Coordinates of C-alpha atoms in Angstrom, one line a residue:
Chain Q
X1 CA -26.3 13.5 -2.7
X2 CA -22.9 12.1 -3.8
X3 CA -21.2 10.5 -0.8
X4 CA -17.8 10.0 -2.4
X5 CA -16.1 13.1 -1.0
X6 CA -16.9 12.0 2.5
X7 CA -14.4 9.2 2.3
X8 CA -11.6 11.8 2.1
X9 CA -13.1 14.7 3.9
X10 CA -14.1 12.8 7.1
X11 CA -10.6 11.5 8.0
X12 CA -9.0 14.7 6.9
X13 CA -11.3 16.6 9.3
X14 CA -10.6 14.2 12.1
X15 CA -6.9 14.5 11.6
X16 CA -7.2 18.3 11.7
X17 CA -9.2 18.3 14.9
X18 CA -6.9 15.7 16.6
X19 CA -3.8 17.7 15.8
X20 CA -5.2 20.5 18.0
X21 CA -7.0 18.4 20.6
X22 CA -5.7 18.4 24.2
X23 CA -8.1 16.0 26.0
X24 CA -6.7 12.5 26.4
X25 CA -9.7 10.5 25.2
X26 CA -10.5 12.6 22.1
X27 CA -8.5 10.4 19.8
X28 CA -10.0 7.2 20.9
X29 CA -13.5 8.4 20.5
X30 CA -13.2 10.5 17.3
X31 CA -11.0 8.1 15.4
X32 CA -13.2 5.1 16.1
X33 CA -16.3 7.0 15.3
X34 CA -14.9 8.2 12.0
X35 CA -13.7 4.8 11.0
X36 CA -17.1 3.3 11.9
X37 CA -18.9 5.9 9.7
X38 CA -16.5 5.2 6.9
X39 CA -17.1 1.4 7.1
X40 CA -20.9 2.0 7.0
X41 CA -20.5 4.4 4.1
X42 CA -18.4 1.9 2.1
X43 CA -21.0 -0.8 2.6
X44 CA -23.7 1.7 1.4
X45 CA -21.7 2.0 -1.8
X46 CA -22.6 -1.6 -2.7
X47 CA -26.0 -0.3 -3.7
X48 CA -24.7 1.9 -6.5
X49 CA -23.1 0.9 -9.8
X50 CA -20.6 3.4 -11.1
X51 CA -20.4 6.8 -9.5
X52 CA -18.4 9.8 -10.7
X53 CA -17.7 12.9 -8.7
X54 CA -16.3 15.9 -10.5
X55 CA -14.4 18.1 -8.1
X56 CA -15.6 21.7 -8.3
X57 CA -18.3 20.8 -10.7
X58 CA -16.1 21.2 -13.8
X59 CA -18.1 19.6 -16.6
X60 CA -16.3 18.2 -19.6
X61 CA -15.8 20.5 -22.7
X62 CA -16.5 18.8 -26.0
X63 CA -16.5 15.4 -24.3
X64 CA -12.9 16.1 -22.9
X65 CA -12.7 16.0 -19.1
X66 CA -10.9 19.1 -17.7
X67 CA -11.3 18.7 -14.0
X68 CA -10.3 16.0 -11.5
X69 CA -12.6 13.0 -11.3
X70 CA -13.2 10.7 -8.4
X71 CA -14.6 7.4 -9.7
X72 CA -16.2 4.6 -7.8
X73 CA -16.7 1.2 -9.5
X74 CA -16.9 -2.4 -8.3
X75 CA -13.2 -2.7 -7.8
X76 CA -12.9 0.5 -5.7
X77 CA -15.9 -0.5 -3.6
X78 CA -14.3 -3.8 -2.7
X79 CA -11.0 -2.0 -1.8
X80 CA -12.8 0.7 0.2
X81 CA -14.7 -2.0 2.3
X82 CA -11.5 -3.9 3.2
X83 CA -9.4 -0.8 3.9
X84 CA -12.0 0.8 6.2
X85 CA -12.7 -2.6 7.9
X86 CA -9.1 -3.2 8.8
X87 CA -8.7 0.5 9.8
X88 CA -11.6 0.2 12.2
X89 CA -10.2 -3.0 13.8
X90 CA -6.8 -1.3 14.1
X91 CA -8.2 1.7 15.9
X92 CA -10.3 -0.5 18.2
X93 CA -7.0 -2.3 19.0
X94 CA -5.1 1.0 19.5
X95 CA -7.4 2.1 22.4
X96 CA -5.6 -0.2 24.8
X97 CA -2.4 -0.9 22.9
X98 CA -1.3 2.7 22.5
X99 CA -1.6 3.6 26.2
X100 CA 2.1 3.1 26.6
X101 CA 2.9 5.9 24.1
X102 CA 2.8 9.5 25.1
X103 CA 1.1 11.4 22.3
X104 CA -1.9 9.3 21.4
X105 CA -3.8 12.1 19.7
X106 CA -0.9 12.7 17.3
X107 CA -0.8 9.0 16.5
X108 CA -4.5 9.0 15.6
X109 CA -3.9 12.2 13.5
X110 CA -1.3 10.4 11.4
X111 CA -3.4 7.3 11.2
X112 CA -6.4 9.2 9.8
X113 CA -4.1 11.1 7.3
X114 CA -2.9 7.7 6.1
X115 CA -6.5 6.5 5.8
X116 CA -7.5 9.6 3.9
X117 CA -4.6 9.0 1.5
X118 CA -5.5 5.4 0.9
X119 CA -9.2 6.2 0.3
X120 CA -8.0 8.9 -2.1
X121 CA -5.8 6.5 -4.1
X122 CA -8.8 4.1 -4.4
X123 CA -11.3 6.8 -5.5
X124 CA -9.1 8.9 -7.7
X125 CA -9.8 8.8 -11.4
X126 CA -6.9 11.1 -12.3
X127 CA -3.3 10.1 -12.5
X128 CA -1.7 13.1 -10.8
X129 CA -4.4 13.1 -8.1
X130 CA -3.6 9.5 -7.5
X131 CA 0.1 10.4 -7.1
X132 CA -0.7 13.1 -4.6
X133 CA -2.9 10.9 -2.4
X134 CA -0.3 8.1 -2.7
X135 CA 2.3 10.5 -1.2
X136 CA -0.1 11.6 1.5
X137 CA -0.5 8.0 2.6
X138 CA 3.2 7.2 2.2
X139 CA 4.5 10.1 4.1
X140 CA 2.2 9.5 7.0
X141 CA 3.2 5.9 7.0
X142 CA 6.9 6.8 7.1
X143 CA 6.4 8.9 10.2
X144 CA 4.2 6.2 11.8
X145 CA 7.0 3.6 11.3
X146 CA 9.3 6.0 13.2
X147 CA 6.7 6.6 15.9
X148 CA 8.5 4.9 18.7
X149 CA 11.7 7.0 18.0
X150 CA 14.0 4.3 19.2
X151 CA 17.2 3.8 17.2
X152 CA 15.9 0.7 15.4
X153 CA 12.6 2.3 14.4
X154 CA 14.3 5.5 13.1
X155 CA 16.7 3.4 11.0
X156 CA 13.9 1.3 9.6
X157 CA 11.9 4.5 8.8
X158 CA 14.9 6.1 7.0
X159 CA 15.4 3.0 4.9
X160 CA 11.7 2.7 4.2
X161 CA 11.5 6.4 3.2
X162 CA 14.5 6.3 0.9
X163 CA 13.0 3.3 -0.9
X164 CA 9.5 4.8 -0.9
X165 CA 10.7 8.1 -2.3
X166 CA 12.7 6.4 -5.1
X167 CA 9.5 4.5 -5.9
X168 CA 7.5 7.7 -6.0
X169 CA 10.1 9.1 -8.3
X170 CA 9.7 6.3 -10.7
X171 CA 5.9 6.6 -10.6
X172 CA 6.1 10.4 -11.2
X173 CA 8.5 9.8 -14.1
X174 CA 6.0 7.3 -15.5
X175 CA 3.1 9.7 -15.2
X176 CA 5.1 12.4 -17.0
X177 CA 5.8 10.1 -19.9
X178 CA 2.2 9.0 -20.0
X179 CA 1.0 12.6 -20.1
X180 CA 3.4 13.4 -22.9
X181 CA 2.1 10.4 -24.9
X182 CA -1.6 10.9 -24.3
X183 CA -2.0 14.6 -23.6
X184 CA -4.4 14.0 -20.7
X185 CA -4.2 13.1 -17.0
X186 CA -7.7 11.6 -16.6
X187 CA -7.5 7.9 -16.4
X188 CA -10.7 7.2 -18.3
X189 CA -9.6 9.7 -21.0
X190 CA -6.2 8.1 -21.2
X191 CA -7.7 4.7 -21.7
X192 CA -9.9 6.1 -24.5
X193 CA -7.0 7.9 -26.2
X194 CA -4.8 4.8 -26.0
X195 CA -7.6 2.7 -27.3
X196 CA -8.7 5.0 -30.1
X197 CA -5.2 5.6 -31.5
X198 CA -4.1 2.1 -30.6
X199 CA -1.1 3.8 -29.2
X200 CA 1.8 1.5 -28.6
X201 CA 3.4 2.8 -25.4
X202 CA 7.1 2.0 -25.0
X203 CA 7.9 -0.9 -22.7
X204 CA 9.9 1.7 -20.7
X205 CA 6.7 3.2 -19.3
X206 CA 5.3 -0.1 -18.1
X207 CA 8.8 -0.8 -16.7
X208 CA 8.8 2.4 -14.7
X209 CA 5.3 1.6 -13.3
X210 CA 6.2 -2.0 -12.4
X211 CA 9.3 -0.8 -10.6
X212 CA 7.6 2.1 -8.8
X213 CA 4.5 0.2 -7.7
X214 CA 6.5 -3.0 -7.2
X215 CA 8.7 -1.2 -4.6
X216 CA 5.6 0.1 -2.9
X217 CA 4.1 -3.3 -2.7
X218 CA 7.4 -5.1 -2.0
X219 CA 7.3 -7.6 -4.9
X220 CA 10.4 -9.8 -5.0
X221 CA 13.4 -7.8 -6.3
X222 CA 12.2 -4.7 -4.5
X223 CA 11.3 -6.2 -1.1
X224 CA 14.3 -5.3 1.0
X225 CA 12.7 -2.5 3.0
X226 CA 9.5 -4.4 4.2
X227 CA 11.0 -6.8 6.8
X228 CA 12.6 -3.8 8.5
X229 CA 9.8 -1.3 8.2
X230 CA 6.7 -3.4 9.1
X231 CA 8.0 -4.9 12.4
X232 CA 9.3 -1.6 13.6
X233 CA 6.0 0.2 13.6
X234 CA 3.5 -0.1 16.5
X235 CA 1.4 -3.3 16.1
X236 CA -1.9 -1.6 14.8
X237 CA 0.2 0.2 12.2
X238 CA 2.0 -3.0 11.2
X239 CA -1.4 -4.4 10.7
X240 CA -2.4 -1.5 8.5
X241 CA 0.8 -1.5 6.5
X242 CA 0.9 -5.2 5.8
X243 CA -2.8 -5.6 5.7
X244 CA -3.9 -2.8 3.4
X245 CA -1.2 -0.1 2.6
X246 CA 1.0 -2.3 0.4
X247 CA -2.1 -3.5 -1.4
X248 CA -3.7 -0.1 -2.0
X249 CA -0.5 1.8 -2.9
X250 CA 1.1 -1.1 -4.8
X251 CA -1.2 -3.7 -6.1
X252 CA -4.5 -1.7 -6.5
X253 CA -2.7 1.1 -8.4
X254 CA -0.6 -1.2 -10.5
X255 CA -3.6 -3.4 -11.4
X256 CA -5.8 -0.4 -12.2
X257 CA -3.2 1.1 -14.5
X258 CA -2.2 -2.2 -16.2
X259 CA -5.7 -3.4 -16.8
X260 CA -7.8 -0.3 -17.3
X261 CA -5.3 2.1 -18.9
X262 CA -2.7 0.0 -20.8
X263 CA -4.7 -3.1 -21.3
X264 CA -3.1 -6.4 -20.4
X265 CA -0.6 -7.8 -22.9
X266 CA 1.0 -11.3 -22.8
X267 CA 4.4 -9.8 -22.0
X268 CA 3.1 -7.9 -19.0
X269 CA 1.2 -10.9 -17.9
X270 CA 4.3 -13.1 -18.0
X271 CA 6.4 -10.5 -16.2
X272 CA 3.9 -10.2 -13.4
X273 CA 3.5 -14.0 -13.0
X274 CA 7.3 -14.6 -12.8
X275 CA 7.6 -11.8 -10.2
X276 CA 4.7 -13.4 -8.3
X277 CA 6.3 -16.8 -8.2
X278 CA 9.7 -15.3 -7.2
X279 CA 8.1 -13.4 -4.3
X280 CA 6.2 -16.5 -3.1
X281 CA 9.4 -18.6 -3.0
X282 CA 11.9 -16.1 -1.7
X283 CA 9.5 -14.6 0.9
X284 CA 8.6 -18.1 2.1
X285 CA 12.1 -19.5 2.3
X286 CA 13.4 -16.4 4.1
X287 CA 10.5 -16.6 6.6
X288 CA 11.4 -20.1 7.8
X289 CA 14.6 -19.0 9.4
X290 CA 13.2 -16.0 11.3
X291 CA 13.1 -16.0 15.1
X292 CA 11.4 -12.6 15.5
X293 CA 7.6 -12.9 15.6
X294 CA 6.9 -9.7 13.5
X295 CA 9.8 -10.3 11.0
X296 CA 8.4 -13.7 10.2
X297 CA 5.0 -12.2 9.5
X298 CA 6.7 -9.5 7.3
X299 CA 8.4 -12.1 5.2
X300 CA 5.2 -14.0 5.0
X301 CA 3.5 -10.8 3.6
X302 CA 6.0 -10.8 0.7
X303 CA 5.2 -14.4 0.0
X304 CA 1.4 -13.9 0.1
X305 CA 1.7 -10.7 -2.1
X306 CA 3.2 -13.1 -4.6
X307 CA 0.0 -15.1 -4.8
X308 CA -2.0 -12.0 -5.4
X309 CA 0.3 -10.8 -8.2
X310 CA 0.2 -14.3 -9.7
X311 CA -3.5 -14.3 -9.8
X312 CA -3.8 -10.9 -11.4
X313 CA -0.9 -11.7 -13.8
X314 CA -2.8 -14.7 -15.2
X315 CA -5.4 -12.3 -16.6
X316 CA -8.2 -14.8 -16.9
X317 CA -11.5 -14.0 -15.1
X318 CA -10.8 -16.9 -12.7
X319 CA -7.3 -15.7 -12.0
X320 CA -8.6 -12.1 -11.3
X321 CA -11.2 -13.6 -9.0
X322 CA -8.5 -15.5 -7.2
X323 CA -6.3 -12.5 -6.9
X324 CA -9.0 -10.3 -5.5
X325 CA -10.2 -12.9 -3.1
X326 CA -6.8 -13.6 -1.8
X327 CA -6.2 -9.9 -1.4
X328 CA -9.3 -9.7 0.8
X329 CA -8.3 -12.7 2.8
X330 CA -4.8 -11.7 3.2
X331 CA -5.8 -8.3 4.5
X332 CA -7.9 -9.9 7.2
X333 CA -5.6 -12.7 8.4
X334 CA -2.4 -10.7 8.1
X335 CA -3.7 -7.8 10.1
X336 CA -5.1 -10.3 12.7
X337 CA -1.6 -11.9 13.0
X338 CA 0.1 -8.5 13.4
X339 CA -2.5 -7.6 16.1
X340 CA -1.7 -11.0 17.8
X341 CA 2.0 -10.1 17.7
X342 CA 1.1 -6.8 19.3
X343 CA -0.9 -8.6 22.0
X344 CA 2.1 -10.9 22.7
X345 CA 4.4 -7.9 22.9
X346 CA 1.9 -6.1 25.2
X347 CA 1.8 -9.0 27.6
X348 CA 5.4 -10.2 27.5
X349 CA 7.5 -7.3 26.1
X350 CA 9.4 -9.5 23.7
X351 CA 9.2 -10.4 20.0
X352 CA 11.7 -13.2 20.2
X353 CA 10.1 -16.5 19.4
X354 CA 12.8 -18.5 21.2
X355 CA 11.9 -16.9 24.5
X356 CA 8.2 -17.6 24.2
X357 CA 6.3 -20.9 24.7
X358 CA 3.0 -22.2 26.0
X359 CA 1.4 -18.8 25.8
X360 CA -1.9 -20.5 25.0
X361 CA -2.4 -21.3 28.7
X362 CA -2.3 -17.7 29.7
X363 CA -3.7 -15.9 26.6
X364 CA -6.4 -18.1 25.2
X365 CA -8.0 -15.4 23.0
X366 CA -4.7 -14.4 21.4
X367 CA -3.6 -18.0 21.0
X368 CA -6.9 -19.1 19.6
X369 CA -7.3 -16.3 17.1
X370 CA -3.7 -16.6 15.9
X371 CA -4.2 -20.3 15.4
X372 CA -7.2 -19.5 13.2
X373 CA -5.2 -16.9 11.3
X374 CA -2.2 -19.1 10.9
X375 CA -4.2 -22.0 9.5
X376 CA -6.0 -19.6 7.2
X377 CA -2.7 -18.3 5.7
X378 CA -1.3 -21.7 5.4
X379 CA -4.4 -22.8 3.4
X380 CA -5.9 -25.5 5.6
X381 CA -9.4 -26.4 4.2
X382 CA -12.2 -24.9 6.2
X383 CA -10.5 -21.5 6.6
X384 CA -10.7 -18.7 4.1
X385 CA -7.1 -18.8 2.8
X386 CA -7.6 -22.3 1.4
X387 CA -10.4 -21.2 -0.9
X388 CA -8.5 -18.3 -2.4
X389 CA -5.3 -20.3 -3.0
X390 CA -7.4 -23.1 -4.5
X391 CA -9.0 -20.6 -6.9
X392 CA -5.6 -19.2 -7.9
X393 CA -4.1 -22.7 -8.4
X394 CA -7.2 -23.9 -10.4
X395 CA -6.9 -20.7 -12.5
X396 CA -3.3 -21.6 -13.3
X397 CA -4.3 -25.1 -14.3
X398 CA -7.2 -24.0 -16.5
X399 CA -4.9 -21.4 -18.2
X400 CA -2.5 -24.3 -19.0
X401 CA 0.2 -22.9 -16.7
X402 CA 0.9 -26.2 -14.9
X403 CA 4.4 -25.1 -13.9
X404 CA 3.2 -22.0 -12.1
X405 CA 0.5 -24.1 -10.3
X406 CA 3.1 -26.5 -9.0
X407 CA 5.3 -23.7 -7.7
X408 CA 2.2 -22.2 -6.0
X409 CA 1.5 -25.5 -4.3
X410 CA 5.1 -25.8 -3.1
X411 CA 4.9 -22.2 -1.8
X412 CA 1.7 -23.1 0.1
X413 CA 3.5 -26.1 1.8
X414 CA 6.4 -23.8 2.8
X415 CA 3.8 -21.4 4.3
X416 CA 2.3 -24.2 6.3
X417 CA 5.8 -25.1 7.6
X418 CA 6.7 -21.7 9.0
X419 CA 3.3 -21.1 10.5
X420 CA 3.5 -24.5 12.3
X421 CA 6.9 -23.3 13.6
X422 CA 5.4 -20.0 14.8
X423 CA 2.5 -21.8 16.6
X424 CA 4.7 -24.4 18.1
X425 CA 7.4 -22.0 19.4
X426 CA 5.0 -19.2 20.7
X427 CA 1.7 -20.7 21.8
X428 CA 2.0 -24.5 22.2
X429 CA 4.3 -26.5 24.5
X430 CA 5.0 -25.9 28.2
X431 CA 4.8 -22.5 29.8
X432 CA 8.2 -20.9 30.6
X433 CA 8.9 -19.8 34.2
X434 CA 9.2 -16.1 33.3
X435 CA 5.7 -15.9 31.9
X436 CA 3.9 -17.4 34.9
X437 CA 2.5 -14.0 35.9
X438 CA 1.3 -12.6 32.5
X439 CA -2.4 -11.9 31.9
X440 CA -4.6 -11.9 28.8
X441 CA -4.7 -8.5 27.1
X442 CA -7.5 -5.9 27.8
X443 CA -11.0 -5.9 26.4
X444 CA -10.8 -3.8 23.3
X445 CA -7.7 -5.6 22.0
X446 CA -9.6 -8.9 22.5
X447 CA -12.7 -7.6 20.8
X448 CA -10.9 -6.6 17.6
X449 CA -9.0 -9.9 17.5
X450 CA -12.2 -11.9 18.0
X451 CA -14.0 -10.0 15.2
X452 CA -11.2 -10.6 12.8
X453 CA -11.0 -14.3 13.7
X454 CA -14.7 -14.6 13.0
X455 CA -14.1 -13.0 9.6
X456 CA -11.3 -15.4 8.9
X457 CA -13.7 -18.3 9.5
X458 CA -16.5 -16.9 7.4
X459 CA -14.8 -15.3 4.5
X460 CA -15.0 -18.5 2.5
X461 CA -18.7 -17.8 2.2
X462 CA -17.8 -15.0 -0.3
X463 CA -17.6 -17.7 -2.9
X464 CA -21.3 -18.6 -2.4
X465 CA -22.9 -17.4 -5.7
X466 CA -25.5 -15.0 -4.1
X467 CA -22.8 -13.2 -2.0
X468 CA -20.2 -13.4 -4.8
X469 CA -22.5 -11.5 -7.2
X470 CA -22.8 -8.6 -4.8
X471 CA -19.1 -8.1 -3.8
X472 CA -16.6 -10.0 -6.0
X473 CA -18.3 -10.2 -9.4
X474 CA -18.6 -6.4 -10.0
X475 CA -14.9 -6.0 -9.3
X476 CA -13.9 -8.8 -11.6
X477 CA -16.2 -7.3 -14.3
X478 CA -14.3 -3.9 -14.1
X479 CA -10.9 -5.6 -14.6
X480 CA -12.3 -7.9 -17.3
X481 CA -13.6 -4.9 -19.3
X482 CA -10.0 -3.7 -19.6
X483 CA -9.7 -0.4 -21.5
X484 CA -13.4 -0.3 -22.1
X485 CA -13.2 1.4 -18.7
X486 CA -12.7 4.7 -20.4
X487 CA -16.0 4.6 -22.3
X488 CA -17.9 3.5 -19.2
X489 CA -16.8 6.5 -17.1
X490 CA -17.0 9.4 -19.7
Chain I
X1 CA 17.3 15.2 -27.6
X2 CA 17.1 17.7 -24.7
X3 CA 15.1 15.0 -22.8
X4 CA 18.2 13.0 -22.3
X5 CA 19.5 15.7 -19.9
X6 CA 17.0 15.1 -17.1
X7 CA 17.4 11.4 -17.5
X8 CA 21.2 11.7 -17.0
X9 CA 20.5 13.8 -13.9
X10 CA 18.1 11.1 -12.7
X11 CA 20.7 8.4 -13.1
X12 CA 23.3 10.5 -11.3
X13 CA 20.9 10.8 -8.4
X14 CA 20.1 7.1 -8.4
X15 CA 23.8 6.4 -8.3
X16 CA 24.2 8.7 -5.3
X17 CA 21.4 7.0 -3.4
X18 CA 22.8 3.6 -3.9
X19 CA 26.5 4.3 -3.4
X20 CA 26.7 7.1 -0.8
X21 CA 27.2 6.1 2.8
X22 CA 26.3 9.4 4.5
X23 CA 22.7 10.1 5.4
X24 CA 22.9 13.7 4.4
X25 CA 24.4 12.8 1.0
X26 CA 21.6 10.3 0.4
X27 CA 19.0 13.1 1.2
X28 CA 20.8 15.4 -1.3
X29 CA 20.7 12.7 -3.9
X30 CA 17.0 12.2 -3.3
X31 CA 16.4 16.0 -3.9
X32 CA 18.5 15.8 -7.1
X33 CA 16.3 13.0 -8.3
X34 CA 13.1 15.0 -7.6
X35 CA 14.6 18.0 -9.5
X36 CA 15.4 15.8 -12.5
X37 CA 11.8 14.7 -12.7
X38 CA 10.5 18.3 -12.2
X39 CA 12.8 19.4 -15.1
X40 CA 11.5 16.6 -17.3
X41 CA 7.9 17.7 -16.5
X42 CA 8.7 21.3 -17.3
X43 CA 10.3 20.3 -20.6
X44 CA 7.2 18.3 -21.6
X45 CA 5.2 21.5 -21.5
X46 CA 7.7 23.5 -23.4
X47 CA 6.9 24.4 -27.1
X48 CA 9.5 26.0 -29.4
X49 CA 8.5 29.7 -29.9
X50 CA 5.4 29.1 -27.7
X51 CA 3.9 32.0 -25.8
X52 CA 2.3 32.1 -22.3
X53 CA -1.3 30.7 -22.5
X54 CA -3.1 34.1 -21.9
X55 CA -5.7 35.2 -24.3
X56 CA -5.3 38.9 -25.4
X57 CA -8.1 40.8 -27.1
X58 CA -7.8 40.9 -30.8
X59 CA -4.6 38.8 -31.1
X60 CA -4.7 35.2 -32.3
X61 CA -1.8 33.1 -31.0
X62 CA -1.4 29.7 -32.5
X63 CA 1.3 28.2 -30.3
X64 CA 0.8 28.1 -26.5
X65 CA 3.1 26.6 -23.9
X66 CA 1.3 23.8 -22.1
X67 CA 0.5 25.2 -18.7
X68 CA -0.6 22.0 -17.0
X69 CA 2.8 20.5 -16.3
X70 CA 3.9 23.7 -14.6
X71 CA 0.9 23.4 -12.2
X72 CA 1.8 19.8 -11.6
X73 CA 5.4 20.6 -10.9
X74 CA 4.4 23.2 -8.3
X75 CA 2.3 20.5 -6.5
X76 CA 5.2 18.0 -6.8
X77 CA 7.6 20.5 -5.3
X78 CA 5.4 20.9 -2.2
X79 CA 5.3 17.1 -1.8
X80 CA 9.1 17.0 -2.2
X81 CA 9.5 19.6 0.5
X82 CA 7.5 17.4 2.9
X83 CA 9.5 14.4 2.0
X84 CA 12.8 16.2 2.5
X85 CA 11.7 17.8 5.8
X86 CA 10.7 14.4 7.2
X87 CA 13.9 12.7 6.0
X88 CA 16.0 15.5 7.6
X89 CA 14.0 15.2 10.9
X90 CA 14.6 11.4 11.0
X91 CA 18.3 11.9 10.2
X92 CA 18.7 14.4 13.1
X93 CA 17.1 11.9 15.5
X94 CA 19.4 9.1 14.2
X95 CA 22.4 11.4 14.8
X96 CA 21.3 11.9 18.3
X97 CA 21.1 8.2 18.9
X98 CA 24.3 7.1 17.1
X99 CA 26.4 10.3 17.0
X100 CA 27.2 9.7 13.3
X101 CA 25.7 10.0 9.8
X102 CA 27.5 7.0 8.5
X103 CA 25.1 4.2 7.7
X104 CA 27.9 1.6 7.9
X105 CA 28.0 2.3 11.7
X106 CA 24.3 1.7 12.3
X107 CA 23.6 -2.0 12.5
X108 CA 20.6 -2.5 14.7
X109 CA 18.8 -4.1 11.7
X110 CA 20.0 -7.0 9.7
X111 CA 19.3 -7.7 6.1

């Protein structure tokens, strides 16, 4: 039996049930159960190579696909694992954290819709189907940002949605142009047509996709919405948005189209690398001045996304490996940091770093896990972030792009600076009088933070050859094959 | 050359989104942008002197209009409806908080 449809059907079913459910605990139980199933299923996918599911059983006619395909290859497996892992941690965290909101079931309903959209984007092998799932995930994320319905949250959601809709407009425009050039919507078939006719797509099409997906993933010139939108959402949603949504909707889709459909060209590669360096520097410099816990993390996301884009932009196998590895690590530590910020807000009720101080004494689990995550982002040796940044910088050096490597190192130092500031202002130092009475957060919130912190410590092991061959290498292979992708699927 | 028209419409909408200061006018601009793309999609499928793609017994047509973009546009219109509905809902809630649609007067967020 083909298990691919379950990745979309299960969360959709859960969302449907939860929109009707009345009992208070239904959401907690059902959402966690579904996310656990999805995580187990995505690990099961590691056993298979490439899987294709044809919706409605429409077989190709004369070798030309006519139905919608869902395709699972190494790259999608990797993304599915990380998305469902972060989603499970976020829902475990929500059990306690979302108590203060009134309509928990509706929250889980939107959460599962967003998850279904993301899984759909990852599995889709059809351009228009990808767009539809992208919109499902995006629209539910807009409403989740506005979930608190305070003035600030509504304003952020409006800004986010205007940017997001313009981005979707660019993407749809790009899809229309691609369809008119190739006469097909199936991604594999597109790659084959472009390869066979050695079609030279106008630079305009790539530009539309870079703008569209760049806005979705907040690469440098299109980043303005992210520092407003991500801090305004409830903490588990911030973790989902910064941890996986911008990567799936932005980077995964962009990389899939650039590598597997267009084929990487030197021009595209240079554009992506320059955008990456710009994001690293601008995000990092802006993060230093922030005094709001979550805003600082949001700017840091822009900066770290730059590293991922830099790695993919290099286009060498080592660069791709570094990009993928940093993508995994960033999902884990950035979602952990956002959960930490949620825990701090839960205990103290403020996000202002200037009012905090010495929280380590009262909240050892939150403080400890955020220390691990901070050191990991900053790239301090034993933690996971160090290894992925090292791979990216080495890839730059081996590709004879010394300049880019130096910028990446400078960016890393800036990262260390603002995370030291975060740790010093919030968790170290003497405890302020107002916080004498606060307590550590409840059990489920601690559980998810501890699990993610353990992952932060152990993710470096993914580079051990035996484990690397199972998880990272198949994904690198898919991207290295470029537009051969078409022949492998059909 | 007809393809220039939706692109002009698209640019007008983009101008509206960037320049206008009223939430409702921004929402209208977004709708215009979506229509520009739908129009472009429909034009892609159009063939000069094409007929609807329906097989009739005994008649051989050579030139069909491409039906696929029309199906896609229908789906995209539904998505556009959801987007507009959510935008309007958020705009109404913002109006309740601030008593105005003018984005200059909402300054809870910086940058």
